[in-house]
mmCIF file of C-alpha atoms and ligand atoms in Angstrom:
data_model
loop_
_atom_site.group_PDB
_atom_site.id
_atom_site.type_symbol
_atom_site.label_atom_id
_atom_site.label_comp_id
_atom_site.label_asym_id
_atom_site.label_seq_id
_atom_site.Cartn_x
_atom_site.Cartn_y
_atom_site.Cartn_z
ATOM 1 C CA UNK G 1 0.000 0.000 0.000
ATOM 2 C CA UNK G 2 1.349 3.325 -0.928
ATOM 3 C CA UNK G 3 1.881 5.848 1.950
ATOM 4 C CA UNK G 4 -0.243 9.205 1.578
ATOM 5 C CA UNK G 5 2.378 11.956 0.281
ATOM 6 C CA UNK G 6 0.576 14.249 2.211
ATOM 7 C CA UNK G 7 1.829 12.329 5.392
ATOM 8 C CA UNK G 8 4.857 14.161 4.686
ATOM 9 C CA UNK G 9 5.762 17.547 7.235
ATOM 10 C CA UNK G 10 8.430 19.976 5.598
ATOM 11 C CA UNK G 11 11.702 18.139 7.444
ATOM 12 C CA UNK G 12 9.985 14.622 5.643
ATOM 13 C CA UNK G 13 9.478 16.723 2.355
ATOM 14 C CA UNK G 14 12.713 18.046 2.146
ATOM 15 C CA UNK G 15 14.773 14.941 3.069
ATOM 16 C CA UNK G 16 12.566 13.086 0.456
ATOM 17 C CA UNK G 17 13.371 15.388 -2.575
ATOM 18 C CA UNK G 18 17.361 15.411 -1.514
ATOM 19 C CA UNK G 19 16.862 11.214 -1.688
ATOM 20 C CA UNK G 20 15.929 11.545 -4.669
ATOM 21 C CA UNK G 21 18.310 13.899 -5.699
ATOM 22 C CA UNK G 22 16.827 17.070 -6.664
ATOM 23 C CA UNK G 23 17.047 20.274 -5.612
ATOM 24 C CA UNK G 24 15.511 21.259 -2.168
ATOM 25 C CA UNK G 25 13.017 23.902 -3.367
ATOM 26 C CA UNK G 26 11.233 20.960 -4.961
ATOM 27 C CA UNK G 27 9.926 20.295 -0.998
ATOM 28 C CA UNK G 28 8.128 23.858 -1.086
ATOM 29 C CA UNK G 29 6.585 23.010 -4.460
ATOM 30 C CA UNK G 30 5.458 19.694 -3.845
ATOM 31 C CA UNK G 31 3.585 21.336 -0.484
ATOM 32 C CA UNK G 32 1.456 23.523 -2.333
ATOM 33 C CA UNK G 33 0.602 20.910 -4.370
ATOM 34 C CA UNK G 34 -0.384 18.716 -1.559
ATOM 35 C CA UNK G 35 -2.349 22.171 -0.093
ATOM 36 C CA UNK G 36 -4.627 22.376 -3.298
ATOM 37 C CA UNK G 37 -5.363 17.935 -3.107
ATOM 38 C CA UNK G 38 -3.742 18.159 -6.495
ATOM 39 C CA UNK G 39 -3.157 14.839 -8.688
ATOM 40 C CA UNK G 40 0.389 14.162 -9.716
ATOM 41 C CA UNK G 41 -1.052 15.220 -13.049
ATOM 42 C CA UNK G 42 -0.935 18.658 -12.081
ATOM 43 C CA UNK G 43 2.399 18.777 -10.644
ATOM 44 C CA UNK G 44 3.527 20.559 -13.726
ATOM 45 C CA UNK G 45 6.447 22.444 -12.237
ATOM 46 C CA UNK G 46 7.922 19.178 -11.735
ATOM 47 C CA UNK G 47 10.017 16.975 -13.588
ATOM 48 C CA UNK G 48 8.302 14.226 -14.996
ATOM 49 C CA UNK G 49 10.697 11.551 -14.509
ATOM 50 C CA UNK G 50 10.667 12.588 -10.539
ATOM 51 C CA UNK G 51 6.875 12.421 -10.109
ATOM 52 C CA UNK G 52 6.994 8.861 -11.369
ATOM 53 C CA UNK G 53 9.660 8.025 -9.429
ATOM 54 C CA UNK G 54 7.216 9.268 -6.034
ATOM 55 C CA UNK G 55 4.096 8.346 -7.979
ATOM 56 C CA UNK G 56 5.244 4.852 -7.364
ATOM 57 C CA UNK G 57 5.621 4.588 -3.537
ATOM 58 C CA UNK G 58 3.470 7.719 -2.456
ATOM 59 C CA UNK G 59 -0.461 8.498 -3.112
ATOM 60 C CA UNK G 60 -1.397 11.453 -4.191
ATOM 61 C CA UNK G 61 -5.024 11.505 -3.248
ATOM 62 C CA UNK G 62 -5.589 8.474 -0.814
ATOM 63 C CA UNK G 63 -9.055 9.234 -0.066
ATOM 64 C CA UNK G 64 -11.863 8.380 -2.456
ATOM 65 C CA UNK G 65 -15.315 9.581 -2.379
ATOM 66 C CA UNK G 66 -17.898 7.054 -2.295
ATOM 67 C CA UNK G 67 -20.695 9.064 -1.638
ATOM 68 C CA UNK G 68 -22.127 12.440 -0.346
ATOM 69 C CA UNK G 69 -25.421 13.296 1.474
ATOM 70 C CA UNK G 70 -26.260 16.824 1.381
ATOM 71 C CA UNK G 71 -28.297 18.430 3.904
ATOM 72 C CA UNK G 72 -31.243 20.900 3.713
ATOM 73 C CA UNK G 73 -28.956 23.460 5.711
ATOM 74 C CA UNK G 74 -25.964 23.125 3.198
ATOM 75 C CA UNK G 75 -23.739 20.649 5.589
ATOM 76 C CA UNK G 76 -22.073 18.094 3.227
ATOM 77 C CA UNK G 77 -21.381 14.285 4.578
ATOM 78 C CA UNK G 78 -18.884 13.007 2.661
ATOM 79 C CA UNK G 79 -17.930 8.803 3.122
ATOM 80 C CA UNK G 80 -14.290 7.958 1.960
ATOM 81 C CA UNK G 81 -12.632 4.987 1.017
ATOM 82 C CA UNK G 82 -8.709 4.486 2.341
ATOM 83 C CA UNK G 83 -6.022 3.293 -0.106
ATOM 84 C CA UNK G 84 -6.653 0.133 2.522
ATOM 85 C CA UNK G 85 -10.154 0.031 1.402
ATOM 86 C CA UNK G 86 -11.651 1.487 5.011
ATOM 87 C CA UNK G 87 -14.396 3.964 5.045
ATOM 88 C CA UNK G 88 -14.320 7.135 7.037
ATOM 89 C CA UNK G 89 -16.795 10.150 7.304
ATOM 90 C CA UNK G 90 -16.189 13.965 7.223
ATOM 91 C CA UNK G 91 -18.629 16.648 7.869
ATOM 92 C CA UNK G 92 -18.625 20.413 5.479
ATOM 93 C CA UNK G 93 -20.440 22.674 7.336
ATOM 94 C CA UNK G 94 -20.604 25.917 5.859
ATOM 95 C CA UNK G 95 -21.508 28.872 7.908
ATOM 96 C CA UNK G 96 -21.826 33.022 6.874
ATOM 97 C CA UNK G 97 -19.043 33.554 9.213
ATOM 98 C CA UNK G 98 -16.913 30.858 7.789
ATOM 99 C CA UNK G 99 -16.857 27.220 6.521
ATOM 100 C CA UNK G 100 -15.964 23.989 8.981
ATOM 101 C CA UNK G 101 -14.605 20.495 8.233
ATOM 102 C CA UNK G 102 -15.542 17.558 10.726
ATOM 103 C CA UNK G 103 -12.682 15.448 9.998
ATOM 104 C CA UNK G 104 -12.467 11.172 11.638
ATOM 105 C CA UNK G 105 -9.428 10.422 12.913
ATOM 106 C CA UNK G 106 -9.882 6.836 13.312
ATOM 107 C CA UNK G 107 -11.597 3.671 11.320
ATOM 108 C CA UNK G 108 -14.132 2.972 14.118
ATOM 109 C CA UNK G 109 -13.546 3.770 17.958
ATOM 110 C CA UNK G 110 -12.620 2.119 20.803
ATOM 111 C CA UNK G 111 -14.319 4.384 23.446
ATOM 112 C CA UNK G 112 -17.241 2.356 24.061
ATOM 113 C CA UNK G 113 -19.824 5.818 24.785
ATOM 114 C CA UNK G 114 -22.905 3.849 24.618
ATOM 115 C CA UNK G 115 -24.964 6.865 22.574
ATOM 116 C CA UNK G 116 -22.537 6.583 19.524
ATOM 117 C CA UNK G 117 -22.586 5.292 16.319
ATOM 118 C CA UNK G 118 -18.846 5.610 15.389
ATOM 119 C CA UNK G 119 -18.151 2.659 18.237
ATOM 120 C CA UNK G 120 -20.429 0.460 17.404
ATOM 121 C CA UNK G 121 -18.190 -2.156 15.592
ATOM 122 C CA UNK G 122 -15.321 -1.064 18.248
ATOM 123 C CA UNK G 123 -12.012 0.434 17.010
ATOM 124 C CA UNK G 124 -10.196 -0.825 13.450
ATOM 125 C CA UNK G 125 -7.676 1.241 13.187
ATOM 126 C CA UNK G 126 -5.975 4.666 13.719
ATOM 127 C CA UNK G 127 -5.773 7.314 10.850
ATOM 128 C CA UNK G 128 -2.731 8.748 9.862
ATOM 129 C CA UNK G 129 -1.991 12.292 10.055
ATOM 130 C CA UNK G 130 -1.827 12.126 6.381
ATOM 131 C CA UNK G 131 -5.534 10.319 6.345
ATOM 132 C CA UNK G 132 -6.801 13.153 8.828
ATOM 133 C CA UNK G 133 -5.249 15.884 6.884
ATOM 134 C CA UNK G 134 -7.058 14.651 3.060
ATOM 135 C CA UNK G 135 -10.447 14.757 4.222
ATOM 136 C CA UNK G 136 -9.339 18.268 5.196
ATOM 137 C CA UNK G 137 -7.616 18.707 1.918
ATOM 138 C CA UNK G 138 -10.352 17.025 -0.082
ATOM 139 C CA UNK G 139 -12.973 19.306 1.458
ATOM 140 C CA UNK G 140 -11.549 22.565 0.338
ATOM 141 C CA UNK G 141 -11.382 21.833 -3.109
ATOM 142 C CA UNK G 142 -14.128 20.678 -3.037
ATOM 143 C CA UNK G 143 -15.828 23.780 -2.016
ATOM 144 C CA UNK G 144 -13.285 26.214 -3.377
ATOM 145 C CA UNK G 145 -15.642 28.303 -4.511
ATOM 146 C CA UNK G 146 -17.653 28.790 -1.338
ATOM 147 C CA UNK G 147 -14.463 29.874 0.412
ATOM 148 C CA UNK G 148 -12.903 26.474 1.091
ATOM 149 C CA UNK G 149 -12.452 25.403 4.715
ATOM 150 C CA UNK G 150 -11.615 27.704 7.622
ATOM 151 C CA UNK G 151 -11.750 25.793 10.743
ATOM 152 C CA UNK G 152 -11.693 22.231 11.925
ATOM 153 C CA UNK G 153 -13.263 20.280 14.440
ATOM 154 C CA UNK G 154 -11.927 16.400 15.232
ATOM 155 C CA UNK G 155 -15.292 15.613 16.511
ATOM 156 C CA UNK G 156 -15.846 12.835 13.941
ATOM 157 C CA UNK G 157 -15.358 8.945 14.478
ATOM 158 C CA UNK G 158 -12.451 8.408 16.715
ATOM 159 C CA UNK G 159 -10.565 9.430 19.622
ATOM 160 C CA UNK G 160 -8.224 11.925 19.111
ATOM 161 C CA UNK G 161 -6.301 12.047 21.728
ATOM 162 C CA UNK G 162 -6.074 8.059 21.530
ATOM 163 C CA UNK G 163 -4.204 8.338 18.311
ATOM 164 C CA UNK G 164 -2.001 11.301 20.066
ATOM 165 C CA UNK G 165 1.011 11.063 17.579
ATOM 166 C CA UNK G 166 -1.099 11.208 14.328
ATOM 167 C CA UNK G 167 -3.459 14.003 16.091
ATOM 168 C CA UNK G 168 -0.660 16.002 16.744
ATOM 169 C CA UNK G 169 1.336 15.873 13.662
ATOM 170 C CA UNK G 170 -1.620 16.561 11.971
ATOM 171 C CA UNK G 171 -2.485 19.729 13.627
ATOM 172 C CA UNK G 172 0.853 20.769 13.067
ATOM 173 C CA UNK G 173 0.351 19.709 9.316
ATOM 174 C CA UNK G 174 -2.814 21.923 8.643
ATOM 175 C CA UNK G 175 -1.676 24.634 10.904
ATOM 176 C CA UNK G 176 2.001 25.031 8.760
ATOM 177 C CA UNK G 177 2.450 28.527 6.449
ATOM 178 C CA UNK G 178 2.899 26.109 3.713
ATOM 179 C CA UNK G 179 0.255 23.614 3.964
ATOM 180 C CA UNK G 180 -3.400 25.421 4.729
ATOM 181 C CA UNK G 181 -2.402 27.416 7.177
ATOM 182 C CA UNK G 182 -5.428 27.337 8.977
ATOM 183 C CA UNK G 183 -4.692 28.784 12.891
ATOM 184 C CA UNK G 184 -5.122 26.837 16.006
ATOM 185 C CA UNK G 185 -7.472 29.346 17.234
ATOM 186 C CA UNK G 186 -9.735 27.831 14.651
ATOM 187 C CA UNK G 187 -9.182 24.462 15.286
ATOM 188 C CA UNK G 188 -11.222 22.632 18.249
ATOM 189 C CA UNK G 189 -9.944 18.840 19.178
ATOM 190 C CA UNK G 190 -12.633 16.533 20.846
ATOM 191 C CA UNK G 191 -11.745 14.245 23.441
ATOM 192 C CA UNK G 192 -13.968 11.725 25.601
ATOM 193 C CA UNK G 193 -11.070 12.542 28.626
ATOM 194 C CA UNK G 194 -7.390 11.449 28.602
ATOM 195 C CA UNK G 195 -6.075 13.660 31.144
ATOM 196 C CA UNK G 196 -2.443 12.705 30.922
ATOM 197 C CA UNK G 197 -3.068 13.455 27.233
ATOM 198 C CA UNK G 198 -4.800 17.297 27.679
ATOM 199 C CA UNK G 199 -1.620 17.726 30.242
ATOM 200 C CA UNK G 200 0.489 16.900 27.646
ATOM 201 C CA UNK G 201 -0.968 18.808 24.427
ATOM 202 C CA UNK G 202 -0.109 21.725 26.122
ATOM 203 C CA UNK G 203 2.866 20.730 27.127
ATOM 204 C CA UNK G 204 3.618 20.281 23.458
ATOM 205 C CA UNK G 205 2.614 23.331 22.474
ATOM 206 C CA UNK G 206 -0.810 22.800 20.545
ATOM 207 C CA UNK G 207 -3.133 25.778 21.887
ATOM 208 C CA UNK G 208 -5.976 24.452 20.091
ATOM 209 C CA UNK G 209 -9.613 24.971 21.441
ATOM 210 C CA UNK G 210 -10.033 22.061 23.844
ATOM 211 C CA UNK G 211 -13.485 20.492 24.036
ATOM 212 C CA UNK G 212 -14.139 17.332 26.584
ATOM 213 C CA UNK G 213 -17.216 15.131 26.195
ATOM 214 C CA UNK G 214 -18.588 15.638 29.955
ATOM 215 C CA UNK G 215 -22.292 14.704 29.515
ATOM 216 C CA UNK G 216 -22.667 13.786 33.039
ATOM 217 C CA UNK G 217 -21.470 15.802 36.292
ATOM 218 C CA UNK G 218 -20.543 12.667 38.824
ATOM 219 C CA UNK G 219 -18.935 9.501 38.078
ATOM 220 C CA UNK G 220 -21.621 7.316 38.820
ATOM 221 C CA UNK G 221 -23.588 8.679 36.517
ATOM 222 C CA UNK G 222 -21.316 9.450 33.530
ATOM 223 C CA UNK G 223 -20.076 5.815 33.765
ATOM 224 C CA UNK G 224 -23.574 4.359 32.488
ATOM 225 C CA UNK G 225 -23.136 6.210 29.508
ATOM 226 C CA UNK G 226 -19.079 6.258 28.866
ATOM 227 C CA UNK G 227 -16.684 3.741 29.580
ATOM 228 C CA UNK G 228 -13.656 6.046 29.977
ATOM 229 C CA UNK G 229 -15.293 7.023 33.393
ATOM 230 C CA UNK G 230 -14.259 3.527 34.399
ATOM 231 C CA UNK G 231 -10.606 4.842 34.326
ATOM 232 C CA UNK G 232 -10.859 9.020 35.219
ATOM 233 C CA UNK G 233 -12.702 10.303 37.359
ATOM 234 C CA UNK G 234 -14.262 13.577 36.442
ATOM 235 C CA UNK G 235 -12.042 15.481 39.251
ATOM 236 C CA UNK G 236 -9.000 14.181 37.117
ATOM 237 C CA UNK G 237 -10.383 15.779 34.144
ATOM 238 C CA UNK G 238 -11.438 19.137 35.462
ATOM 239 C CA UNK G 239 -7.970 19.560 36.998
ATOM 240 C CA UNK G 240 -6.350 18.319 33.194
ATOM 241 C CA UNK G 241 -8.436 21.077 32.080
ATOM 242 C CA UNK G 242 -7.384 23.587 34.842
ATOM 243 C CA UNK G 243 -4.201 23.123 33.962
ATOM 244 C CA UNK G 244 -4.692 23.592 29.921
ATOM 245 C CA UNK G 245 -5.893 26.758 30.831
ATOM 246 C CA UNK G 246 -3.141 27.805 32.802
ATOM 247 C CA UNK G 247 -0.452 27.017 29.977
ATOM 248 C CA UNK G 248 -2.258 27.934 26.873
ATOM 249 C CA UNK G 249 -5.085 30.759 28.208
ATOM 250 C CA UNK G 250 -7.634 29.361 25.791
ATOM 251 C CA UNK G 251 -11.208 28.934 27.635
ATOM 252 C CA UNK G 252 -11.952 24.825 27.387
ATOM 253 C CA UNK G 253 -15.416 23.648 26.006
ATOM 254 C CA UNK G 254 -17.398 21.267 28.304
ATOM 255 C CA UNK G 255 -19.778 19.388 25.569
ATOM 256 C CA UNK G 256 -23.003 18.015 27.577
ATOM 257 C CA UNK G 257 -25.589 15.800 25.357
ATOM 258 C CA UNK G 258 -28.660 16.150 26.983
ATOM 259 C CA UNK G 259 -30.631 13.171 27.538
ATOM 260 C CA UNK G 260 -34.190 13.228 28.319
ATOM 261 C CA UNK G 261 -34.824 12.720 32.501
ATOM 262 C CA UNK G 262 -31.258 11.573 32.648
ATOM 263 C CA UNK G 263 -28.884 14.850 32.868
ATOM 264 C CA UNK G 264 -31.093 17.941 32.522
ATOM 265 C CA UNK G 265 -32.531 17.977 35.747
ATOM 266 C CA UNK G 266 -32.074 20.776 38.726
ATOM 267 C CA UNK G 267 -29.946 17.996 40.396
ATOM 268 C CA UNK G 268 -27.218 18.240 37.468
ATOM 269 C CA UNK G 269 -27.114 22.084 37.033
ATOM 270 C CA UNK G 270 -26.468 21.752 41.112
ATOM 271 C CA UNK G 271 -23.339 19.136 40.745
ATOM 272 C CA UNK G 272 -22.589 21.522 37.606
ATOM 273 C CA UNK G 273 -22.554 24.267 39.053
ATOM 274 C CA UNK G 274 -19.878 23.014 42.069
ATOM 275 C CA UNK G 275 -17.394 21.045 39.866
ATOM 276 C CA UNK G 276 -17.030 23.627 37.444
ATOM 277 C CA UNK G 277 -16.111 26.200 40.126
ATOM 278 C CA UNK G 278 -12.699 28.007 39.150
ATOM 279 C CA UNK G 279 -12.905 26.899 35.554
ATOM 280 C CA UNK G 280 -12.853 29.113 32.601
ATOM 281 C CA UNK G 281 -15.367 27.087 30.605
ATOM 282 C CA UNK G 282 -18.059 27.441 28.157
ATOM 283 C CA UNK G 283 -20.962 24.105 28.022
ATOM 284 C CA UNK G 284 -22.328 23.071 25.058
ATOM 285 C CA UNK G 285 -25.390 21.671 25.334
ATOM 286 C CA UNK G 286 -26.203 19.193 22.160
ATOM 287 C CA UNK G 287 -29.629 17.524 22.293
ATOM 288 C CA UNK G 288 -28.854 13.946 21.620
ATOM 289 C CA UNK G 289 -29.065 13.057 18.242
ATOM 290 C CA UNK G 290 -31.038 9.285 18.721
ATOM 291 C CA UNK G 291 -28.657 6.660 17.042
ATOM 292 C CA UNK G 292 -30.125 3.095 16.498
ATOM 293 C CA UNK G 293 -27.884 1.115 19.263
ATOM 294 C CA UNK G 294 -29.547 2.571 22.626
ATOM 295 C CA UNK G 295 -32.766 3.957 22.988
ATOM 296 C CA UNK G 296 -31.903 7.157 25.312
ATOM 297 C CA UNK G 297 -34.085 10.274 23.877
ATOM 298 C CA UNK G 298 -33.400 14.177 23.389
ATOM 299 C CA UNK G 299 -35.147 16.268 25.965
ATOM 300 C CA UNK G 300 -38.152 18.479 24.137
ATOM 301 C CA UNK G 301 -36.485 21.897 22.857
ATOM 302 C CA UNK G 302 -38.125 23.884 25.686
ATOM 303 C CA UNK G 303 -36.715 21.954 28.833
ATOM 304 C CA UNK G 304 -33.394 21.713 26.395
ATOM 305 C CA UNK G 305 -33.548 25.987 26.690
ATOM 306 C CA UNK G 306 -34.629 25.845 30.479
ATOM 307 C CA UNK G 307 -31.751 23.874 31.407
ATOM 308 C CA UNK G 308 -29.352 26.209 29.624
ATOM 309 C CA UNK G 309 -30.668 29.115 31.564
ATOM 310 C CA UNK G 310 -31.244 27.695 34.815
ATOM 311 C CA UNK G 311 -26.907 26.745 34.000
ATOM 312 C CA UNK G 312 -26.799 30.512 33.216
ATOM 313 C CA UNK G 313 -28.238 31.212 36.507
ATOM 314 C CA UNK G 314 -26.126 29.257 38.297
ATOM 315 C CA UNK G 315 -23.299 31.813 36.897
ATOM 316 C CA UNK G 316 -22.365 28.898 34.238
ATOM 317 C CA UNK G 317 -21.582 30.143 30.251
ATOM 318 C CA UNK G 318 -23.642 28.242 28.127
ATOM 319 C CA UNK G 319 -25.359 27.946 25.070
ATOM 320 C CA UNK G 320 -27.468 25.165 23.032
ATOM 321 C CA UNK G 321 -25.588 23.978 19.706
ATOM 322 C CA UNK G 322 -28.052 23.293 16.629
ATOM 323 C CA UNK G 323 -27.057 20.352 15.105
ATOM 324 C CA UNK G 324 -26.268 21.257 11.351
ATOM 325 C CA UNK G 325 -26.857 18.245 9.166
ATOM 326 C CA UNK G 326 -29.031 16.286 11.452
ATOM 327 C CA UNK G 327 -31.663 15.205 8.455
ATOM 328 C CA UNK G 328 -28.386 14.061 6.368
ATOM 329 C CA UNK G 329 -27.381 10.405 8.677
ATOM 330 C CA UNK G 330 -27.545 12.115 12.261
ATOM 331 C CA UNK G 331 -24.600 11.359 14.447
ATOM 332 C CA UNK G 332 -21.039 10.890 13.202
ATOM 333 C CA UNK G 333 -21.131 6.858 12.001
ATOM 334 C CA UNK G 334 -24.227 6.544 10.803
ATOM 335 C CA UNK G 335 -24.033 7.227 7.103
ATOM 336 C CA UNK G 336 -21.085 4.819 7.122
ATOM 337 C CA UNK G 337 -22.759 2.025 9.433
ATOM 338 C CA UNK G 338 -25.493 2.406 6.888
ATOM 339 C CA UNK G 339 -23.395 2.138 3.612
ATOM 340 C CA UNK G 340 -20.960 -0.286 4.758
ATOM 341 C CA UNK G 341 -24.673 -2.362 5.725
ATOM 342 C CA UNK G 342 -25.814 -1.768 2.269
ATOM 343 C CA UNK G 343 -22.101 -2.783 0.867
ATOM 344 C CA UNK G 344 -22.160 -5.768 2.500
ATOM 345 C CA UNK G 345 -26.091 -6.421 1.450
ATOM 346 C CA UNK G 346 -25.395 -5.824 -2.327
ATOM 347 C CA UNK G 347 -22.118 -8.442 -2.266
ATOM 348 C CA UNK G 348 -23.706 -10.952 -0.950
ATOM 349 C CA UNK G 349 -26.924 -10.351 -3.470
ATOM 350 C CA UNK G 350 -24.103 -10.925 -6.374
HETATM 351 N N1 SAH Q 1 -14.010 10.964 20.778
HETATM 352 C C1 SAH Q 1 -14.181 12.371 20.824
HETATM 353 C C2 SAH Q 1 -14.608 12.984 19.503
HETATM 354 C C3 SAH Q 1 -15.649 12.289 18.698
HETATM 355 S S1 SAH Q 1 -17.309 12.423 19.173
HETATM 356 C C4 SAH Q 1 -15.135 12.743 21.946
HETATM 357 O O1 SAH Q 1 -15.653 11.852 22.593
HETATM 358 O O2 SAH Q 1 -15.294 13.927 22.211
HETATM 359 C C5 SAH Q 1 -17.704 14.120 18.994
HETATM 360 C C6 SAH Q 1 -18.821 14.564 19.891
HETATM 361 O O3 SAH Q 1 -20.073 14.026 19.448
HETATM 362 C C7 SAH Q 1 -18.646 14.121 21.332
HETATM 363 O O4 SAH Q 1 -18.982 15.138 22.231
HETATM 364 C C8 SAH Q 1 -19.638 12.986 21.427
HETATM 365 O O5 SAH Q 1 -19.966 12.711 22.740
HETATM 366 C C9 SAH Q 1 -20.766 13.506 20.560
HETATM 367 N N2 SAH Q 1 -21.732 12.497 20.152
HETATM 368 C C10 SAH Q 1 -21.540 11.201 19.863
HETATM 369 N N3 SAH Q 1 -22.706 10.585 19.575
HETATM 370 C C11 SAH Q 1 -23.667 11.529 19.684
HETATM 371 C C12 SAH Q 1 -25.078 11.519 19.534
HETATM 372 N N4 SAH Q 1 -25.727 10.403 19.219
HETATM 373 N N5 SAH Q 1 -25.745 12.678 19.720
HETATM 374 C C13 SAH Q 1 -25.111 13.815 20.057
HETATM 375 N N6 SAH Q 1 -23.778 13.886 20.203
HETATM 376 C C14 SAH Q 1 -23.064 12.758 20.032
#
């Protein structure tokens, strides 16, 4: 299997092109190439001879689109096949005040949450940064003529911060002067809770905006619905998060599905309310989008509002996220649980 050439940071780009002998400015060129998701077609400022030479053990393109659902409120889910033959899902969401990319950053997930659809066959593999980085790249031109892509969220399939290496170098990728260039003020990474991790992106110098999948206040109760409670207590977390703060100054994002009878009640804003003391958060509060592997329900759209301001009574920020592209395949997973079902329907009709 050929490795995605847009794996590749400058260092990797440069020391490639010198391999191969040519001249080092080649590296520069061949990153604006990988920028606009060009083929090796259009590598036209490039000897020929060279870009067979690369066109034999690197990809150019190592995504494929296998399909697109397009919403009523203009958000785009795109499914992608790997050079491996995997399928992965990425979200366009354009908005007036500038156009997102939900990228995956793993086949599958091993998480467990029981409300999502991206774990439900467990975890296959981890994307590389490279993998990450093409749905991103794909995207754009895609859509060059609504603007392209100007921030990112890694809130589709995967953990993040359980594929830390790839996560990181691809920040780094997308966030380089000669790649997109797209700053980490406008790029939010999604994580279920790995403290030691959130410690340690900051220690590494991502200042990203840092969102953590709370959706329950106490233990006891957030480890019916996630299985990383098991292992970290929500204490740990909060003080992982403390401490992001203090080294990178970026407010954190406390996501909070709200499940009917289960977490919007004047009990949780209470326990909200005291383990978010000292904080410098923001909650955002995402009705749950009903997948078809549990049967937990959204709350009604006026206790969904009541809960948000009895949280902004209790002094907590907060605000209630509309879904874009809810009528499309709902939750991250589900167009891709669907067409893999449907994929595996049609073979065995052959
Ligand atoms: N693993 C990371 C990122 C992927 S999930 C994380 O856990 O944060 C991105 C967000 O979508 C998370 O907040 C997750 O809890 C949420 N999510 C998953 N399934 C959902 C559903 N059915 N309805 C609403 N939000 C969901």
């Amino acid at each position: 299997m050929k490795t995605p050439l847009c794996d590749l940071n400058m260092d990797e780009l440069t020391a490639l092109v010198i391999k191969y002998g040519q001249p080092k400015y080649r590296a520069k060129q061949i990153s604006h190439h990988i920028a606009a998701y060009d083929c090796f077609d259009e590598y036209t400022d490039l000897p020929k001879s060279f870009i067979a030479q690369l066109s034999e053990e690197y990809a150019d393109r190592p995504l494929k689109e296998i399909t697109r659902i397009t919403a009523s409120d203009g958000a785009v889910r795109y499914l992608f096949q790997t050079e491996g033959g995997d399928l992965i899902e990425s979200v366009y969401l354009p908005h007036d005040y500038g156009n997102s990319v939900c990228v995956s950053c793993q086949v599958g997930c091993g998480m467990g949450c029981v409300f999502c659809a991206s774990g439900k066959h467990g975890l296959l593999r981890n994307l590389s940064a490279g993998e990450i980085l093409a749905q991103v790249l794909y995207i754009a031109r895609d859509n060059k003529d609504k603007g392209g892509v100007n921030k990112i969220v890694m809130m589709g399939s995967g953990e993040p911060l359980a594929n830390y290496d790839n996560t990181i170098k691809f920040l780094r990728l997308v966030n380089c002067s000669d790649g997109l260039n797209i700053g980490m003020r406008s790029i939010s990474v999604s994580t279920c809770g790995l403290p030691d991790k959130i410690v340690r992106l900051a220690d590494d110098g991502i200042s990203c905006t840092l969102s953590l999948s709370l959706h329950a206040a106490t233990d006891d109760k957030r480890k019916t619905i996630m299985n990383i409670a098991h292992k970290y207590s929500v204490k740990q977390l909060i003080d992982a998060l403390k401490s992001y703060f203090d080294k990178t100054g970026r407010r954190v994002i406390l996501e909070y599905i709200l499940i009917d009878g289960f977490n919007d009640t004047k009990s949780d804003v209470a326990e909200l309310r005291d383990l978010l003391k000292g904080l410098c958060c923001h909650v955002n509060l995402i009705p749950l989008n009903p997948t078809d592997n549990c049967n937990l329900k959204p709350p009604a759209k006026k206790r969904a509002y009541a809960f948000c301001e009895m949280l902004k009574d209790a002094g907590i920020s907060a605000s209630v996220r509309r879904s874009m592209g809810s009528d499309v395949a709902g939750a991250c997973g589900q167009l891709k649980n669907r067409t893999a079902e449907e994929m595996a329907k049609s073979s065995k009709n052959k």
